[in-house]
Coordinates of N, CA, C and O in Angstrom, one line a residue:
X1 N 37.8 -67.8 156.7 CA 37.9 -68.5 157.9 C 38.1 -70.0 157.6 O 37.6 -70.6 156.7
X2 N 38.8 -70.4 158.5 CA 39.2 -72.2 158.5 C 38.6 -72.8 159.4 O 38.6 -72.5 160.6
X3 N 38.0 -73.9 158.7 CA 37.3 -74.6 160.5 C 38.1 -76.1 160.2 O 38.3 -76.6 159.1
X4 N 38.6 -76.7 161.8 CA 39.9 -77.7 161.4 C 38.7 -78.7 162.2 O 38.0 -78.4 163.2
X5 N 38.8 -80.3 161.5 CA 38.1 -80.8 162.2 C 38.4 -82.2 161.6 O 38.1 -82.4 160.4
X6 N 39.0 -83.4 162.5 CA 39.4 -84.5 162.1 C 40.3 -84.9 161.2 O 40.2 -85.9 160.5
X7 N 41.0 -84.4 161.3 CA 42.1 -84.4 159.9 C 41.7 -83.0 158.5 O 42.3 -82.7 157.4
X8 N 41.1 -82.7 158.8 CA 40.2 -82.2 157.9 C 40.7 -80.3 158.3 O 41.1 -79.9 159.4
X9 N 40.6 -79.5 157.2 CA 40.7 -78.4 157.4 C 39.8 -77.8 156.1 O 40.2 -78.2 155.0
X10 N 38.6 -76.9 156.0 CA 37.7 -76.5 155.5 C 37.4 -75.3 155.3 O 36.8 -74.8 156.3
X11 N 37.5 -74.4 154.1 CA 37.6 -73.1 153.2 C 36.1 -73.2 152.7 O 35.6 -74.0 151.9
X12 N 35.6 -71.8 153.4 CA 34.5 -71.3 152.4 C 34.9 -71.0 150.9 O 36.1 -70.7 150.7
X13 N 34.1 -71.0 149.9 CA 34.4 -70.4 148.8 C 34.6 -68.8 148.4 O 35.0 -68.4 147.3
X14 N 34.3 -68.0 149.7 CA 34.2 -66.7 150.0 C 35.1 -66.5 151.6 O 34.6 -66.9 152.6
X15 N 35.7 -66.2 151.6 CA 36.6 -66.0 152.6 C 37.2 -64.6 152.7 O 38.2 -64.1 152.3
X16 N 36.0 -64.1 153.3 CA 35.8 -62.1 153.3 C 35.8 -61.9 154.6 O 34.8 -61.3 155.1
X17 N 37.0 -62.2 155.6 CA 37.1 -61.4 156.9 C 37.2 -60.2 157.2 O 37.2 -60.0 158.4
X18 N 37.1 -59.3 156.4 CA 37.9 -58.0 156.5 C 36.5 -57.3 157.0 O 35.3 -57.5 156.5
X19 N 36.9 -56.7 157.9 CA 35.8 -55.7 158.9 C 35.7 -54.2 158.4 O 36.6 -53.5 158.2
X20 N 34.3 -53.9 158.4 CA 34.1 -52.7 158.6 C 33.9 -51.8 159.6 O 33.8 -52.2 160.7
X21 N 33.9 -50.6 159.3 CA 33.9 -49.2 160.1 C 32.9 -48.8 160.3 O 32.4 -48.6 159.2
X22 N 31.9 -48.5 161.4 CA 30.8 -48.1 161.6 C 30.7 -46.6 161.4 O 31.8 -45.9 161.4
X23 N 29.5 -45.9 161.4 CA 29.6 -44.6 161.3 C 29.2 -43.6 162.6 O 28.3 -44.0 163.4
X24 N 29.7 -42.6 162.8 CA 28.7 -42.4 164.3 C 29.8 -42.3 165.6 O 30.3 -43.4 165.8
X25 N 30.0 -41.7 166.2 CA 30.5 -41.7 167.4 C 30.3 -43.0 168.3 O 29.2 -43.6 168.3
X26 N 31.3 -43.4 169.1 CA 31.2 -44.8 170.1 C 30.0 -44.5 171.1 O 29.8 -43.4 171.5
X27 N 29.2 -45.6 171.5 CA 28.5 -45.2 172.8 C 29.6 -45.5 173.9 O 30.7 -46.1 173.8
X28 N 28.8 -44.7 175.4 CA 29.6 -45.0 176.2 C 28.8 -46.5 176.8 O 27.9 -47.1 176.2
X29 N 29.4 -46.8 178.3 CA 28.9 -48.1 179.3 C 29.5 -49.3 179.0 O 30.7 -49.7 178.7
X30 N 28.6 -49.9 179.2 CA 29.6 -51.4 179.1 C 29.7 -52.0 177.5 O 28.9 -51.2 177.0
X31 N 30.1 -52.9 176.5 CA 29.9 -53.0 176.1 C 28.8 -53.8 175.3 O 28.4 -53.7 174.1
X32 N 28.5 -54.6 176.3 CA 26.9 -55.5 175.9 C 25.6 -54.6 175.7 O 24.6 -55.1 175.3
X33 N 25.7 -53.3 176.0 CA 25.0 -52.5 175.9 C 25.1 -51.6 174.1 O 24.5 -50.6 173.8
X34 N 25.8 -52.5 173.5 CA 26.4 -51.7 172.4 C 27.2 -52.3 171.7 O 28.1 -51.9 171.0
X35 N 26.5 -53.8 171.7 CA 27.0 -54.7 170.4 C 26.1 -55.9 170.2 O 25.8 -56.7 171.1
X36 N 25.9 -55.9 169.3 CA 25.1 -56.5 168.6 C 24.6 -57.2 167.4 O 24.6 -56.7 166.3
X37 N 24.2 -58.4 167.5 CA 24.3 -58.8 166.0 C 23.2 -58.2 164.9 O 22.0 -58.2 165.1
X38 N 23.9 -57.7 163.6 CA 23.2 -56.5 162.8 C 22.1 -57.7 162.0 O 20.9 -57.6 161.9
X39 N 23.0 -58.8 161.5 CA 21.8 -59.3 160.8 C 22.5 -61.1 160.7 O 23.5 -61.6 161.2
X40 N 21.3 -61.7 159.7 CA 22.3 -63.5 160.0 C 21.3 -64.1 159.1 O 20.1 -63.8 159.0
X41 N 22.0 -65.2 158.4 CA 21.4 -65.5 157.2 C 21.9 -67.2 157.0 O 23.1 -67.4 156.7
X42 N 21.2 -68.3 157.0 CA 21.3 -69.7 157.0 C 21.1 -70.1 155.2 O 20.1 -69.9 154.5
X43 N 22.4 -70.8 155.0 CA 22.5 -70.8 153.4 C 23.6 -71.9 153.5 O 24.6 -72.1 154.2
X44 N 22.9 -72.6 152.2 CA 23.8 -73.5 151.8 C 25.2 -73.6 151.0 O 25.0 -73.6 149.8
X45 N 26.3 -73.7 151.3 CA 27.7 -73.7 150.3 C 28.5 -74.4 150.4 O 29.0 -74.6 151.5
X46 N 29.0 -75.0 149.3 CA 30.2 -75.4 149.1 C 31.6 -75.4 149.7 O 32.4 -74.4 149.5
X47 N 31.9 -76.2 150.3 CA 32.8 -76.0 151.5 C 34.3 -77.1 150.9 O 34.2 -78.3 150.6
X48 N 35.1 -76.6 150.8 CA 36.5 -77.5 150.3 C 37.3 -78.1 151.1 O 38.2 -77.3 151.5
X49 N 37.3 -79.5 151.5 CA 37.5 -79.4 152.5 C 39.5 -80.5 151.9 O 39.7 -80.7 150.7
X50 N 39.9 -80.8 152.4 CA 41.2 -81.2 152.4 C 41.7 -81.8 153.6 O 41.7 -81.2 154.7
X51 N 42.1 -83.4 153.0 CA 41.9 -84.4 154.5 C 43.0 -85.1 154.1 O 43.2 -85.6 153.0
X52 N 43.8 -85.0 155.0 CA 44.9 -86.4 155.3 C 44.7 -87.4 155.6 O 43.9 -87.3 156.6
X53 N 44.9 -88.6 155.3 CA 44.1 -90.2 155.8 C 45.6 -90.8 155.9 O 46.5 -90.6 155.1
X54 N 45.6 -91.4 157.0 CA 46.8 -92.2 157.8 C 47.0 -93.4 157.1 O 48.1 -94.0 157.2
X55 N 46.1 -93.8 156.2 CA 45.8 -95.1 155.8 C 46.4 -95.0 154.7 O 47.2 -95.8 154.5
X56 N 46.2 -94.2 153.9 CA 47.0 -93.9 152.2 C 48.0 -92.4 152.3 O 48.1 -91.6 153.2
X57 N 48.5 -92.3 151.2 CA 49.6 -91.2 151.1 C 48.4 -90.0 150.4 O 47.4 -90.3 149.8
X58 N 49.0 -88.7 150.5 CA 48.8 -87.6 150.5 C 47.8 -87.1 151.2 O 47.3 -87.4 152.3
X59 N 47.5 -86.2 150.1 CA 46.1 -85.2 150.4 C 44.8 -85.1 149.5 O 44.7 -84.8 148.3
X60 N 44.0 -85.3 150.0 CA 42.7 -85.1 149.1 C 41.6 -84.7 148.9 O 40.7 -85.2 149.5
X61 N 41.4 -83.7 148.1 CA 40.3 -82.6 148.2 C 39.2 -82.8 148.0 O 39.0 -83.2 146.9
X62 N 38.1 -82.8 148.8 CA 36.7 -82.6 148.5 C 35.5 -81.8 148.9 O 35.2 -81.5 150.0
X63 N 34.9 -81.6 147.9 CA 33.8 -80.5 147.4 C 32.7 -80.5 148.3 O 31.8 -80.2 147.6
X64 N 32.1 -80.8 149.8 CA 31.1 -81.3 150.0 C 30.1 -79.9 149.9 O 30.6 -78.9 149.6
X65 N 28.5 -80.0 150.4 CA 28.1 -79.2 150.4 C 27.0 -79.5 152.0 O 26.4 -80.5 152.3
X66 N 27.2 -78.4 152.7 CA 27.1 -77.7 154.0 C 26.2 -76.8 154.2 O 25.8 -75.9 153.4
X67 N 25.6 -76.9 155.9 CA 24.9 -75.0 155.6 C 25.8 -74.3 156.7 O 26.2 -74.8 157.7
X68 N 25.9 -72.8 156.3 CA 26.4 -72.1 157.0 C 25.5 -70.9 157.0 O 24.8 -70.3 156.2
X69 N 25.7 -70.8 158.1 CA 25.3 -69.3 159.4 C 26.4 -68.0 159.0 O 27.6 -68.1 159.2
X70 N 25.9 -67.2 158.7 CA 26.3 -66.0 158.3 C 26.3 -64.8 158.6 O 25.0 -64.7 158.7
X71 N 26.7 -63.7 158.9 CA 26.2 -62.4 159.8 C 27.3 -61.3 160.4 O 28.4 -61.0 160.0
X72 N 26.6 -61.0 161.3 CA 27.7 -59.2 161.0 C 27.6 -59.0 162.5 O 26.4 -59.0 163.0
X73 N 28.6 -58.9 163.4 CA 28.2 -58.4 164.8 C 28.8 -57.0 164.7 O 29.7 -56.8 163.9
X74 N 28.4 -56.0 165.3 CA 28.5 -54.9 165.3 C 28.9 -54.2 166.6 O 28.1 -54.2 167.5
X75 N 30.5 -53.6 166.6 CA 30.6 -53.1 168.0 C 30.4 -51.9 168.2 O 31.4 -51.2 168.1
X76 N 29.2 -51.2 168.4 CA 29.0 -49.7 168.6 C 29.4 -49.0 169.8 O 28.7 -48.1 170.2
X77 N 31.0 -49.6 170.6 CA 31.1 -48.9 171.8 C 32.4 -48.6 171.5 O 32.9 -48.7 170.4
X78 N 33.0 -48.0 172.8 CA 33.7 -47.6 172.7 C 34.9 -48.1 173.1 O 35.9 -47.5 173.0
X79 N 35.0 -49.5 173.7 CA 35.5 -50.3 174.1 C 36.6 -51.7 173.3 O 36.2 -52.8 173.7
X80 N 37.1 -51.7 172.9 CA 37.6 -53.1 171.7 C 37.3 -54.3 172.6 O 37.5 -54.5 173.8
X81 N 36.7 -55.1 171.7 CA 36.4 -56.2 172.3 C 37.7 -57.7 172.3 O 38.2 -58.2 171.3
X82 N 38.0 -58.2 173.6 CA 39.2 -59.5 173.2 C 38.9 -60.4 172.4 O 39.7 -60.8 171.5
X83 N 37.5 -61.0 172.6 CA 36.7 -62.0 171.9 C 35.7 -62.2 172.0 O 35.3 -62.3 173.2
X84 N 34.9 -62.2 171.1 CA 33.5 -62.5 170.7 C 33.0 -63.9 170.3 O 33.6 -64.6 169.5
X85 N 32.0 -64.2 170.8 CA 31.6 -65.8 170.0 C 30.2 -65.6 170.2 O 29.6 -65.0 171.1
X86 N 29.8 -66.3 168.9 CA 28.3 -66.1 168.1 C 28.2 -67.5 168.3 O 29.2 -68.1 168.2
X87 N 26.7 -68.1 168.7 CA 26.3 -69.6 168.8 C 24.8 -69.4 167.3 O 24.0 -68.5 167.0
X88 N 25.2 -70.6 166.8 CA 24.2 -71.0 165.9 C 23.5 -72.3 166.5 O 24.2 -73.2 166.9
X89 N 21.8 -72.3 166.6 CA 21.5 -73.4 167.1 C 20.5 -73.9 166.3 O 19.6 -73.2 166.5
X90 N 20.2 -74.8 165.5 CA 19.6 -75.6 164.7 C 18.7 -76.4 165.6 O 19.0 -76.9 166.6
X91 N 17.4 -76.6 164.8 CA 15.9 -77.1 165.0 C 15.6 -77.9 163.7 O 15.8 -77.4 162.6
X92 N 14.9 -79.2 164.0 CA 13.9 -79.4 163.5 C 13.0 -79.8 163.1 O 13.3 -80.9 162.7
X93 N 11.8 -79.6 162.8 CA 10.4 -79.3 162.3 C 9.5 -79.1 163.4 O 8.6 -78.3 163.6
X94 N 10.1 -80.4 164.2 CA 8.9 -80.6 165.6 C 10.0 -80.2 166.8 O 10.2 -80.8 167.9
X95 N 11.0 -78.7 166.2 CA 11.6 -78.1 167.1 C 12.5 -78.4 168.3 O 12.9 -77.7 169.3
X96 N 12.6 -79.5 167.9 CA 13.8 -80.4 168.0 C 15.5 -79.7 168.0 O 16.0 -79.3 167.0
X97 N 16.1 -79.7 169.1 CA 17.2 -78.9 168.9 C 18.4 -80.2 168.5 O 18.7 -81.3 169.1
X98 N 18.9 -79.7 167.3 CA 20.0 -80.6 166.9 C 21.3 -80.4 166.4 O 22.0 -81.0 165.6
X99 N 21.3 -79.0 167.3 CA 22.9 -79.2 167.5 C 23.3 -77.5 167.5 O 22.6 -76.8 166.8
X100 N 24.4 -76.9 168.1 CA 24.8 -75.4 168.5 C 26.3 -75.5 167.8 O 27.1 -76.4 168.2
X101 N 26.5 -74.8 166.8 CA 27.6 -74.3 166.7 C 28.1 -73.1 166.5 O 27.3 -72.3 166.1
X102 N 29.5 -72.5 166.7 CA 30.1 -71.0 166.9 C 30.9 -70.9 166.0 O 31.4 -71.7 165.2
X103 N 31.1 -69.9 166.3 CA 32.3 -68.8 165.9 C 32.7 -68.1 166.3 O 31.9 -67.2 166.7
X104 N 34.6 -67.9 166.6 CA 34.6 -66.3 167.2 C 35.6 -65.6 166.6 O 36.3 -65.9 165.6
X105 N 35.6 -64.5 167.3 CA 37.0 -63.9 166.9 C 38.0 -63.3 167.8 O 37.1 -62.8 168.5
X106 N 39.0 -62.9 168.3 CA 39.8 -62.8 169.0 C 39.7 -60.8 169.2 O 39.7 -60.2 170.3
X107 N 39.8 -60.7 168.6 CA 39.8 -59.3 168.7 C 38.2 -58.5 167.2 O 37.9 -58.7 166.0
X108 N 37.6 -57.6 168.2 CA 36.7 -56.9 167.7 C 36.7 -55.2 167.8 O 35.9 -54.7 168.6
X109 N 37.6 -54.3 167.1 CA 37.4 -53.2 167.4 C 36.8 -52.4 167.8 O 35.7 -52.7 167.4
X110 N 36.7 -50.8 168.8 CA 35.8 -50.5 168.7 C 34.8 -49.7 167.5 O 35.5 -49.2 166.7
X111 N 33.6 -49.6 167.3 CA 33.1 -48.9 166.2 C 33.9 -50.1 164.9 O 34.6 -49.8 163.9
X112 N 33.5 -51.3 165.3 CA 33.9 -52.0 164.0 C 33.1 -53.0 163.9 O 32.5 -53.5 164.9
X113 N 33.0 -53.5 162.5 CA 31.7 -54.9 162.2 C 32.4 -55.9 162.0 O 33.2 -55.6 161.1
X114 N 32.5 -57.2 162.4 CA 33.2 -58.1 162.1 C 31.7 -59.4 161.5 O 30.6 -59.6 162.1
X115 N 32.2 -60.0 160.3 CA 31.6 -61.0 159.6 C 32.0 -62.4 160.2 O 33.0 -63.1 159.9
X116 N 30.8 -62.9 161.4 CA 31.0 -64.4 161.5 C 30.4 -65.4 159.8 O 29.7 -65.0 158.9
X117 N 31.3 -66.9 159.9 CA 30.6 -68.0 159.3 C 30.7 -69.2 160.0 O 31.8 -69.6 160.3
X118 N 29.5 -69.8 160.5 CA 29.5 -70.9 161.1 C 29.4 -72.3 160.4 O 28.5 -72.7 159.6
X119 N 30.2 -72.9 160.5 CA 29.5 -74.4 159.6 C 28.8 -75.0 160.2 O 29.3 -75.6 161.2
X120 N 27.3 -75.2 160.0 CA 26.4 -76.3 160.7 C 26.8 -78.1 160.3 O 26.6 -78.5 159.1
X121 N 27.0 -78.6 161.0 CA 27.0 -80.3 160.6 C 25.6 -81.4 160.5 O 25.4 -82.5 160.9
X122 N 24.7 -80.5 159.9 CA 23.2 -81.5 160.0 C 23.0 -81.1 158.3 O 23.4 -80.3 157.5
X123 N 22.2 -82.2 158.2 CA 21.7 -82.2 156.7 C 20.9 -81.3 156.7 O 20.2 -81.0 157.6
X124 N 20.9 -80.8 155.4 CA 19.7 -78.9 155.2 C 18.6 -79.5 155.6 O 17.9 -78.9 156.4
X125 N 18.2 -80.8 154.8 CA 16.5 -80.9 154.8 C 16.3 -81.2 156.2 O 15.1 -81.2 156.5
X126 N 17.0 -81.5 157.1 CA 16.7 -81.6 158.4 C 16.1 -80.5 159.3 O 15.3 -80.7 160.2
X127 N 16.7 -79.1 158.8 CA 16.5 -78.0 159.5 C 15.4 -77.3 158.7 O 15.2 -77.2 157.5
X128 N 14.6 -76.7 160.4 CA 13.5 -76.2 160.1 C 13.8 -75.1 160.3 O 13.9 -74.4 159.3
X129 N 14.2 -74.6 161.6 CA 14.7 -73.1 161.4 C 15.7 -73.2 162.5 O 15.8 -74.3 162.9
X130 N 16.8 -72.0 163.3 CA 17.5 -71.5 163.7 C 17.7 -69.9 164.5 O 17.3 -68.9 164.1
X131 N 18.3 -70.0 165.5 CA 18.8 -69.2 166.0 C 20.2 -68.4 166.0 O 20.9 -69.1 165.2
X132 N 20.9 -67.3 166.5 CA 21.8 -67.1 166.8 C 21.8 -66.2 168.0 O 20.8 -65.6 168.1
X133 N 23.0 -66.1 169.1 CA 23.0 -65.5 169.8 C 24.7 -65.2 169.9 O 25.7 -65.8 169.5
X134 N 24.5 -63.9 170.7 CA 26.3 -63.6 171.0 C 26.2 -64.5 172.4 O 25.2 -64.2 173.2
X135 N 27.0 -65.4 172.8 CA 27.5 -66.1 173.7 C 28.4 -65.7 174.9 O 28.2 -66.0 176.1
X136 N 29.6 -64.9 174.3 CA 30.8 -64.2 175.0 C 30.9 -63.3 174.8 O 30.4 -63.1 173.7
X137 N 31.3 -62.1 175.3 CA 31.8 -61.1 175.3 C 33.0 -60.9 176.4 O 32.8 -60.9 177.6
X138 N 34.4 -60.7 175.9 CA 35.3 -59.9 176.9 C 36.0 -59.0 176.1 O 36.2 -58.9 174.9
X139 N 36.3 -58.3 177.0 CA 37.0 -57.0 177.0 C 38.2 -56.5 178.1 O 38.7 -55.4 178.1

């Protein structure tokens, strides 16, 4: 996944979109009834980011280090989904909310797992803990 931001365009070190297959027959109904986030994990990594500056010539790469929101939504219906978006919302200590960011994807099969990565923009030692929630759902 690429996150484009200010001149800036930004590569996990792991860039593993590829979705899996659930097991199990689709449920029926709508599909908010039948998708779900499976699991979600706040961790720090290495983010490469590559920035154009107006001011000097070329391009120039840099290593910073970020935290990212990680996780698996799971579509157990029978329905393909158009797009999905997962919100990450950061806290902290004295539960302080400081700041919501997403991810989505355009298409979510039915009976298929797709892997969000969020980049959070707050410093690690700031965050106390986090949420996620699915946001959108269409179909």
């Amino acid at each position: 996944m690429a996150t484009a931001l200010a001149g800036c365009v930004a590569r996990g070190d792991d860039d593993d979109a590829d979705g899996e297959r659930l097991d199990g027959e689709p449920g029926d109904g709508p599909p908010p009834d039948h998708v779900e986030i499976t699991d979600h994990d706040l961790s720090r990594a290495h983010i490469r980011a590559t920035c154009t500056f107006e001011a000097g010539p070329g391009d120039r790469e840099n290593k910073v280090q970020r935290n990212i929101v990680t996780g698996t939504v799971a579509n157990a219906s029978a329905t393909p989904l158009e797009r999905v978006v997962v919100d990450a919302t950061v806290y902290d200590e004295s539960e302080t909310k400081l700041g919501t960011y997403s991810d989505q994807t355009d298409t979510l099969d039915s009976m298929a797992i797709w892997e969000f990565e969020i980049l959070v923009f707050e410093e690690a030692d700031d965050i106390e803990t986090y949420d996620v929630e699915l946001e959108t759902l269409d179909w």
